[in-house]
Amino acid sequence: MIIRISIFLILITLVVEKLSAQDGLAVTNSSAFKGVESAGSGITIFEFQTYVTDNDLISITQDLLQDHVFGPLVSRKLYLLGSKYTFQVPVVPGNPQTKTVIRKVAIYEAVQKIEHYLKKSVRKGILSQEEAVKSFNCVLDVALNVFAADSNNFEKEIVKTDDPTTLIVLFTKRVRLVS
């Protein structure tokens, strides 16, 4: 009986420590965003901490990936993006049907719009394959790293923008990832 109580107390202590560690992470992440005005231009540069590492990408097995026209690295990043930004919830408890819920909808949909635009531009010969891959990799890096940060101002800027080329500039030129 004493052993069970001791184990129970140890487990509760571990859970409380984990929860307080997550609270500390939330406090850290809330300060991870900095909006910095660019000198003289009045354009805000968004600055976020980097969180995604190469280990996150390497841990994705080949059987989970789908072929992508922009290559295997983009395929890995898209898989990671989907796993971070989307999750399934049951429509009704007990029913096997599920619906997909998207976190940070503005960012997720902007990435989808940019992907569609870049594929179309390569197909029409407007952009080279290499330019499109480089731009989309940068967009994916930003989207993967912004997920854990307070990105409300960044999302508001995305919502204001409807043009895919402007979205690409927003993701590639107006966001700075710092480690």
Short mmCIF file of C-alpha atoms in Angstrom, two decimals:
data_model
loop_
_atom_site.label_atom_id
_atom_site.label_comp_id
_atom_site.label_asym_id
_atom_site.label_seq_id
_atom_site.Cartn_x
_atom_site.Cartn_y
_atom_site.Cartn_z
CA MET A 1 0.00 0.00 0.00
CA ILE A 2 2.80 2.44 0.89
CA ILE A 3 4.58 1.61 -2.37
CA ARG A 4 1.46 2.41 -4.40
CA ILE A 5 1.01 5.73 -2.62
CA SER A 6 4.68 6.57 -3.21
CA ILE A 7 4.42 5.74 -6.92
CA PHE A 8 1.23 7.77 -7.15
CA LEU A 9 2.91 10.81 -5.56
CA ILE A 10 5.91 10.50 -7.86
CA LEU A 11 3.64 10.37 -10.92
CA ILE A 12 1.70 13.44 -9.78
CA THR A 13 4.97 15.30 -9.21
CA LEU A 14 6.15 14.44 -12.72
CA VAL A 15 2.87 15.60 -14.26
CA VAL A 16 2.94 18.90 -12.36
CA GLU A 17 6.56 19.52 -13.39
CA LYS A 18 5.71 18.82 -17.04
CA LEU A 19 2.75 21.21 -16.92
CA SER A 20 4.81 23.97 -15.37
CA ALA A 21 7.52 23.41 -17.98
CA GLN A 22 4.89 23.85 -20.72
CA ASP A 23 3.70 27.07 -19.05
CA GLY A 24 7.27 28.31 -19.15
CA LEU A 25 7.45 27.44 -22.84
CA ALA A 26 4.21 29.35 -23.48
CA VAL A 27 5.64 32.41 -21.74
CA THR A 28 8.83 32.10 -23.80
CA ASN A 29 6.89 31.66 -27.04
CA SER A 30 4.70 34.69 -26.41
CA SER A 31 7.84 36.81 -26.55
CA ALA A 32 9.21 34.95 -29.57
CA PHE A 33 7.59 37.40 -31.98
CA LYS A 34 9.05 40.79 -32.60
CA GLY A 35 7.67 43.18 -35.18
CA VAL A 36 10.52 45.38 -36.29
CA GLU A 37 9.92 48.43 -38.46
CA SER A 38 12.27 48.56 -41.41
CA ALA A 39 14.29 51.77 -41.40
CA GLY A 40 12.54 54.51 -43.38
CA SER A 41 10.14 52.28 -45.30
CA GLY A 42 7.43 51.72 -42.67
CA ILE A 43 7.26 48.02 -43.60
CA THR A 44 7.14 45.66 -40.67
CA ILE A 45 9.67 42.84 -40.59
CA PHE A 46 8.37 39.90 -38.58
CA GLU A 47 10.93 38.08 -36.45
CA PHE A 48 10.34 34.59 -35.04
CA GLN A 49 12.43 32.03 -33.16
CA THR A 50 13.37 28.88 -35.08
CA TYR A 51 12.08 25.59 -33.68
CA VAL A 52 12.14 23.04 -36.51
CA THR A 53 15.38 21.12 -36.87
CA ASP A 54 16.76 18.74 -39.47
CA ASN A 55 16.08 15.88 -37.03
CA ASP A 56 12.34 16.59 -37.33
CA LEU A 57 12.58 16.13 -41.10
CA ILE A 58 14.87 13.09 -41.00
CA SER A 59 12.56 11.26 -38.60
CA ILE A 60 9.81 11.16 -41.25
CA THR A 61 9.94 7.76 -42.92
CA GLN A 62 9.75 7.40 -46.70
CA ASP A 63 6.50 5.38 -46.59
CA LEU A 64 4.67 8.40 -45.06
CA LEU A 65 5.67 10.70 -47.91
CA GLN A 66 4.02 11.40 -51.23
CA ASP A 67 6.01 12.32 -54.31
CA HIS A 68 6.10 16.05 -54.92
CA VAL A 69 7.13 17.93 -58.07
CA PHE A 70 9.47 20.09 -55.97
CA GLY A 71 11.38 17.12 -54.57
CA PRO A 72 11.69 14.99 -51.44
CA LEU A 73 12.68 17.82 -49.07
CA VAL A 74 9.52 19.75 -49.92
CA SER A 75 7.55 16.52 -49.52
CA ARG A 76 8.98 16.05 -46.01
CA LYS A 77 8.24 19.64 -45.05
CA LEU A 78 4.68 19.40 -46.36
CA TYR A 79 4.12 16.24 -44.33
CA LEU A 80 5.44 17.99 -41.22
CA LEU A 81 3.27 21.02 -41.98
CA GLY A 82 0.18 18.82 -42.26
CA SER A 83 0.98 17.01 -39.03
CA LYS A 84 1.47 20.28 -37.13
CA TYR A 85 -1.35 22.37 -38.56
CA THR A 86 -4.12 19.78 -38.95
CA PHE A 87 -5.73 17.15 -36.77
CA GLN A 88 -8.78 14.91 -36.92
CA VAL A 89 -11.76 15.09 -34.55
CA PRO A 90 -14.80 12.83 -34.51
CA VAL A 91 -17.94 14.33 -36.04
CA VAL A 92 -20.06 12.67 -33.37
CA PRO A 93 -18.68 10.58 -30.50
CA GLY A 94 -18.87 6.91 -31.42
CA ASN A 95 -19.11 7.63 -35.15
CA PRO A 96 -16.02 6.63 -37.17
CA GLN A 97 -16.32 9.72 -39.39
CA THR A 98 -13.92 12.54 -38.65
CA LYS A 99 -13.44 16.12 -39.74
CA THR A 100 -10.15 17.90 -40.23
CA VAL A 101 -9.47 20.90 -38.01
CA ILE A 102 -6.82 23.40 -39.09
CA ARG A 103 -4.78 25.43 -36.63
CA LYS A 104 -3.69 28.91 -37.78
CA VAL A 105 -5.91 28.77 -40.85
CA ALA A 106 -4.51 31.94 -42.46
CA ILE A 107 -0.95 30.59 -42.53
CA TYR A 108 -1.96 27.10 -43.67
CA GLU A 109 -4.16 28.40 -46.49
CA ALA A 110 -1.50 30.91 -47.57
CA VAL A 111 1.01 28.06 -47.93
CA GLN A 112 -1.53 26.08 -49.99
CA LYS A 113 -2.16 29.12 -52.22
CA ILE A 114 1.57 29.72 -52.69
CA GLU A 115 2.16 26.05 -53.57
CA HIS A 116 -0.60 26.14 -56.18
CA TYR A 117 0.75 29.39 -57.66
CA LEU A 118 4.35 28.13 -57.84
CA LYS A 119 3.34 24.84 -59.49
CA LYS A 120 1.29 26.76 -62.05
CA SER A 121 4.14 29.23 -62.68
CA VAL A 122 6.62 26.40 -63.31
CA ARG A 123 4.15 24.65 -65.62
CA LYS A 124 3.65 27.87 -67.64
CA GLY A 125 7.40 28.59 -67.74
CA ILE A 126 7.12 31.84 -65.75
CA LEU A 127 9.49 30.51 -63.06
CA SER A 128 12.23 27.94 -63.23
CA GLN A 129 11.93 24.79 -61.14
CA GLU A 130 14.93 25.85 -59.02
CA GLU A 131 13.47 29.30 -58.23
CA ALA A 132 10.13 27.79 -57.27
CA VAL A 133 11.75 25.15 -55.04
CA LYS A 134 13.90 27.77 -53.32
CA SER A 135 10.93 30.08 -52.68
CA PHE A 136 8.64 27.28 -51.49
CA ASN A 137 11.30 25.86 -49.17
CA CYS A 138 11.63 29.30 -47.58
CA VAL A 139 7.84 29.61 -47.24
CA LEU A 140 7.64 26.16 -45.63
CA ASP A 141 10.48 26.99 -43.21
CA VAL A 142 8.62 30.09 -42.08
CA ALA A 143 5.29 28.28 -41.73
CA LEU A 144 6.83 25.43 -39.72
CA ASN A 145 8.65 27.77 -37.35
CA VAL A 146 5.79 30.24 -36.89
CA PHE A 147 3.49 27.45 -35.70
CA ALA A 148 4.80 27.54 -32.11
CA ALA A 149 4.95 31.34 -31.85
CA ASP A 150 2.44 34.09 -31.23
CA SER A 151 1.74 35.04 -34.83
CA ASN A 152 -1.43 37.14 -34.61
CA ASN A 153 0.10 40.22 -36.30
CA PHE A 154 1.66 38.06 -39.02
CA GLU A 155 -1.69 36.33 -39.64
CA LYS A 156 -3.45 39.71 -39.87
CA GLU A 157 -0.94 40.74 -42.52
CA ILE A 158 -1.60 37.49 -44.42
CA VAL A 159 -5.36 38.07 -44.33
CA LYS A 160 -4.87 41.56 -45.83
CA THR A 161 -2.99 40.01 -48.76
CA ASP A 162 -4.74 38.03 -51.45
CA ASP A 163 -2.12 38.00 -54.22
CA PRO A 164 0.17 34.91 -54.18
CA THR A 165 3.25 36.89 -55.25
CA THR A 166 2.73 39.33 -52.38
CA LEU A 167 2.31 36.37 -50.03
CA ILE A 168 5.62 34.95 -51.25
CA VAL A 169 7.32 38.28 -50.56
CA LEU A 170 5.70 38.39 -47.12
CA PHE A 171 6.98 34.90 -46.23
CA THR A 172 10.42 35.19 -47.84
CA LYS A 173 11.45 38.84 -47.45
CA ARG A 174 9.48 40.15 -44.45
CA VAL A 175 10.07 37.33 -41.98
CA ARG A 176 13.35 36.80 -40.20
CA LEU A 177 13.95 33.48 -38.41
CA VAL A 178 16.43 33.75 -35.55
CA SER A 179 17.90 30.94 -33.52
#
